[in-house]
Short mmCIF file of C-alpha atoms in Angstrom, two decimals:
data_model
loop_
_atom_site.label_atom_id
_atom_site.label_comp_id
_atom_site.label_asym_id
_atom_site.label_seq_id
_atom_site.Cartn_x
_atom_site.Cartn_y
_atom_site.Cartn_z
CA GLY A 1 118.85 77.59 92.74
CA GLN A 2 118.19 80.41 90.47
CA ASN A 3 119.90 84.09 91.67
CA ILE A 4 118.18 86.92 88.75
CA ASP A 5 119.36 90.83 89.12
CA GLN A 6 117.43 94.31 87.72
CA PRO A 7 118.13 97.34 88.83
CA THR A 8 115.36 98.56 90.76
CA GLU A 9 113.85 101.67 89.22
CA MET A 10 114.45 103.47 86.47
CA THR A 11 113.36 106.93 84.73
CA ALA A 12 113.49 107.98 81.26
CA THR A 13 111.71 110.91 79.13
CA GLU A 14 108.86 110.38 76.83
CA GLY A 15 110.51 109.33 73.31
CA ALA A 16 113.79 108.89 74.37
CA ILE A 17 115.49 105.24 74.73
CA VAL A 18 115.24 102.89 77.46
CA GLN A 19 117.60 99.66 78.19
CA ILE A 20 116.73 97.36 81.83
CA ASN A 21 119.25 94.85 82.46
CA CYS A 22 118.93 91.38 83.82
CA THR A 23 122.00 89.30 84.29
CA TYR A 24 120.69 85.67 85.73
CA GLN A 25 122.42 82.52 87.56
CA THR A 26 121.34 79.24 86.71
CA SER A 27 122.11 75.78 87.61
CA GLY A 28 120.22 74.75 84.42
CA PHE A 29 119.43 77.64 81.41
CA ASN A 30 116.08 77.18 79.03
CA GLY A 31 114.96 80.18 78.17
CA LEU A 32 114.08 84.00 79.97
CA PHE A 33 111.05 86.21 79.71
CA TRP A 34 110.45 89.36 79.85
CA TYR A 35 107.20 90.46 81.29
CA GLN A 36 105.70 94.34 81.28
CA GLN A 37 103.78 94.75 84.63
CA HIS A 38 101.35 98.21 85.13
CA ALA A 39 100.33 98.57 89.33
CA GLY A 40 98.45 96.29 90.53
CA GLU A 41 97.71 94.45 87.26
CA ALA A 42 98.54 90.90 85.76
CA PRO A 43 102.16 90.17 84.48
CA THR A 44 102.08 90.22 80.47
CA PHE A 45 104.12 88.85 78.29
CA LEU A 46 106.61 91.07 76.21
CA SER A 47 109.44 88.45 75.04
CA TYR A 48 111.35 85.52 75.14
CA ASN A 49 114.55 84.61 74.09
CA VAL A 50 116.38 80.96 74.46
CA LEU A 51 119.48 81.54 71.73
CA ASP A 52 122.13 84.65 71.77
CA GLY A 53 120.76 87.92 70.10
CA LEU A 54 118.59 90.25 70.03
CA GLU A 55 114.95 89.54 69.06
CA GLU A 56 112.89 93.28 68.05
CA LYS A 57 109.15 93.21 68.31
CA GLY A 58 108.02 96.96 67.31
CA ARG A 59 109.55 99.32 69.74
CA PHE A 60 110.39 96.69 72.43
CA SER A 61 113.62 93.59 71.21
CA SER A 62 114.79 91.75 74.13
CA PHE A 63 118.83 90.79 74.16
CA LEU A 64 120.46 87.36 75.44
CA SER A 65 123.74 86.24 76.21
CA ARG A 66 123.97 83.18 77.64
CA SER A 67 127.46 82.79 77.86
CA LYS A 68 127.66 86.13 80.12
CA GLY A 69 124.40 84.86 81.64
CA TYR A 70 122.80 88.78 80.33
CA SER A 71 119.62 90.25 78.72
CA TYR A 72 118.23 93.26 78.04
CA LEU A 73 115.55 94.58 77.06
CA LEU A 74 115.04 97.78 75.21
CA LEU A 75 111.84 100.26 74.64
CA LYS A 76 112.65 102.55 72.10
CA GLU A 77 110.00 106.08 71.40
CA LEU A 78 108.90 105.61 75.39
CA GLN A 79 105.20 106.89 76.30
CA MET A 80 104.04 107.72 79.14
CA LYS A 81 101.70 104.01 78.92
CA ASP A 82 105.36 102.39 79.40
CA SER A 83 105.49 103.48 83.02
CA ALA A 84 105.15 100.14 84.45
CA SER A 85 107.33 97.74 85.99
CA TYR A 86 109.42 95.13 83.42
CA LEU A 87 110.21 92.08 84.92
CA CYS A 88 113.21 89.29 83.59
CA ALA A 89 112.35 85.89 84.39
CA VAL A 90 114.18 82.41 83.86
CA ARG A 91 112.89 79.13 83.23
CA ASP A 92 114.09 76.76 86.71
CA PRO A 93 115.56 73.49 85.91
CA GLY A 94 112.36 71.67 88.11
CA ALA A 95 109.49 70.86 87.18
CA GLY A 96 110.25 69.99 83.44
CA PHE A 97 111.64 73.51 83.07
CA GLN A 98 108.21 74.27 83.48
CA LYS A 99 108.57 76.66 86.91
CA LEU A 100 109.56 80.12 86.51
CA VAL A 101 111.52 82.20 88.62
CA PHE A 102 110.85 86.10 88.11
CA GLY A 103 112.98 88.74 89.51
CA THR A 104 111.79 91.60 91.99
CA GLY A 105 111.62 94.08 89.15
CA THR A 106 112.87 97.15 87.71
CA ARG A 107 110.20 100.02 87.90
CA LEU A 108 110.04 102.26 84.89
CA LEU A 109 108.80 105.62 85.12
CA VAL A 110 108.68 107.81 81.76
CA SER A 111 107.95 111.68 82.34
CA PRO A 112 107.00 114.32 79.73
CA GLU B 1 89.08 84.57 74.27
CA ALA B 2 92.07 82.39 76.19
CA GLN B 3 91.91 84.09 79.36
CA VAL B 4 93.27 82.80 83.35
CA THR B 5 90.22 83.81 85.57
CA GLN B 6 90.49 84.71 89.55
CA ASN B 7 88.05 85.15 91.87
CA PRO B 8 87.16 87.16 94.00
CA ARG B 9 89.42 90.33 92.66
CA TYR B 10 89.64 91.80 96.01
CA LEU B 11 88.61 90.28 100.01
CA ILE B 12 89.32 91.53 103.57
CA THR B 13 88.92 88.49 105.75
CA VAL B 14 90.37 88.14 109.56
CA THR B 15 92.26 85.71 110.92
CA GLY B 16 91.84 82.23 110.87
CA LYS B 17 88.31 82.33 108.70
CA LYS B 18 89.21 80.09 106.31
CA LEU B 19 89.04 81.05 102.34
CA THR B 20 89.72 79.59 99.01
CA VAL B 21 90.82 81.69 95.53
CA THR B 22 89.21 80.53 92.83
CA CYS B 23 91.45 80.49 89.18
CA SER B 24 90.01 78.43 85.91
CA GLN B 25 91.34 78.27 82.47
CA ASN B 26 90.02 77.43 79.56
CA MET B 27 93.09 77.25 77.02
CA ASN B 28 93.22 73.45 78.34
CA HIS B 29 97.20 74.01 79.50
CA GLU B 30 98.78 71.14 82.18
CA TYR B 31 100.98 73.23 84.09
CA MET B 32 99.40 76.10 86.59
CA SER B 33 100.77 77.71 89.89
CA TRP B 34 100.36 80.09 91.84
CA TYR B 35 102.32 83.01 93.05
CA ARG B 36 102.17 85.74 96.21
CA GLN B 37 103.24 89.32 94.95
CA ASP B 38 105.15 91.84 97.62
CA PRO B 39 107.41 94.99 97.32
CA GLY B 40 110.80 94.64 97.02
CA LEU B 41 110.51 90.50 96.97
CA GLY B 42 108.66 90.48 93.61
CA LEU B 43 107.13 87.39 92.43
CA ARG B 44 107.40 83.62 94.33
CA GLN B 45 105.57 80.82 93.47
CA ILE B 46 103.46 79.07 96.65
CA TYR B 47 102.28 75.49 94.19
CA TYR B 48 102.41 73.99 91.16
CA SER B 49 100.84 71.36 89.72
CA MET B 50 101.80 69.19 86.14
CA ASN B 51 98.36 68.00 85.80
CA VAL B 52 95.27 66.70 87.28
CA GLU B 53 96.18 65.50 90.93
CA VAL B 54 99.73 66.40 90.62
CA THR B 55 100.59 68.98 92.60
CA ASP B 56 103.82 70.13 94.46
CA LYS B 57 105.27 72.80 96.52
CA GLY B 58 106.68 75.73 95.25
CA ASP B 59 109.37 77.95 97.51
CA VAL B 60 106.89 79.33 99.88
CA PRO B 61 104.15 76.83 100.64
CA GLU B 62 103.78 77.10 104.19
CA GLY B 63 100.26 78.51 104.78
CA TYR B 64 98.35 77.35 102.16
CA LYS B 65 96.57 74.06 100.00
CA VAL B 66 95.62 73.50 96.67
CA SER B 67 94.04 71.01 94.28
CA ARG B 68 93.44 70.05 90.97
CA LYS B 69 90.97 67.80 90.42
CA GLU B 70 90.19 69.03 87.16
CA LYS B 71 92.36 70.47 84.35
CA ARG B 72 91.00 73.73 84.51
CA ASN B 73 90.58 74.28 87.64
CA PHE B 74 93.48 75.06 90.54
CA PRO B 75 92.03 76.75 93.61
CA LEU B 76 94.40 78.07 96.27
CA ILE B 77 93.26 77.09 99.80
CA LEU B 78 93.86 79.35 103.31
CA GLU B 79 92.55 76.82 106.14
CA SER B 80 94.29 79.69 108.81
CA PRO B 81 94.74 82.59 107.23
CA SER B 82 96.99 84.89 108.92
CA PRO B 83 98.57 88.69 108.54
CA ASN B 84 101.27 87.50 106.69
CA GLN B 85 99.55 86.35 104.18
CA THR B 86 98.66 89.59 102.88
CA SER B 87 99.72 90.17 100.04
CA LEU B 88 99.04 89.96 96.29
CA TYR B 89 97.85 86.36 94.65
CA PHE B 90 98.42 85.74 91.22
CA CYS B 91 97.29 81.99 89.47
CA ALA B 92 99.06 80.77 85.82
CA SER B 93 98.98 78.62 83.12
CA THR B 94 101.30 77.61 81.27
CA PRO B 95 101.64 75.19 77.63
CA ALA B 96 103.59 71.75 77.76
CA MET B 97 107.14 73.40 76.48
CA ARG B 98 105.86 70.39 73.59
CA GLU B 99 103.03 72.91 72.71
CA GLY B 100 105.61 75.61 71.58
CA ARG B 101 104.48 78.08 73.07
CA THR B 102 106.02 78.49 76.20
CA GLU B 103 104.95 82.29 78.06
CA ALA B 104 102.84 82.00 80.96
CA PHE B 105 99.36 83.54 80.65
CA PHE B 106 98.70 85.16 84.35
CA GLY B 107 94.61 85.52 86.04
CA GLN B 108 93.99 88.81 86.85
CA GLY B 109 95.43 89.13 90.61
CA THR B 110 93.75 88.97 93.71
CA ARG B 111 94.33 91.25 96.76
CA LEU B 112 93.96 89.39 99.64
CA THR B 113 93.90 91.71 103.16
CA VAL B 114 94.03 89.77 106.58
CA VAL B 115 93.65 91.28 109.42
#
């Protein structure tokens, strides 16, 4: 089975940098996703890592270390609109790796 | 515009009254799934479908049914809803891994309350 751990909640200040960590234990690995979800809304895709290293996309970056079962999402120049939950998800070997298994999410609160 | 459309967005119903939540995608994706989201538990998969007429149970299938008669549609059926099925539901579709793009696309969500 899969086990994914993320902090439940984090707080940060507008303009700052925040790092949200995710650790996972899987029976097989084929990629890790980060999604952003505002309260009551659908998750939206942020990033995908399948190889070790850093993927940068504007203010958001995501890092993966497969040997450590570890990923982080880095948010720079925080804005109030970044207040949301951030979901880490990994592919499950079942159903040809099409299935995503999600962590419980990290709720980020950005204050002025 | 590529999208996944769920209906209704909000639904309040009574225990035991059958209901269907519809889901439709216009991206020709083979893989579709239903999730429920509850506080502190995250997104949990209810059922999934690998293609037309191919469906299987996810992690929390009890009390739910699905069908996949056409590629674009994947309705979620609650034959006899109970209060513990009060939740926020999401439909998602995913392109086949051979297509390169790999992220799931989510519908807008259906907030269901069973009283």
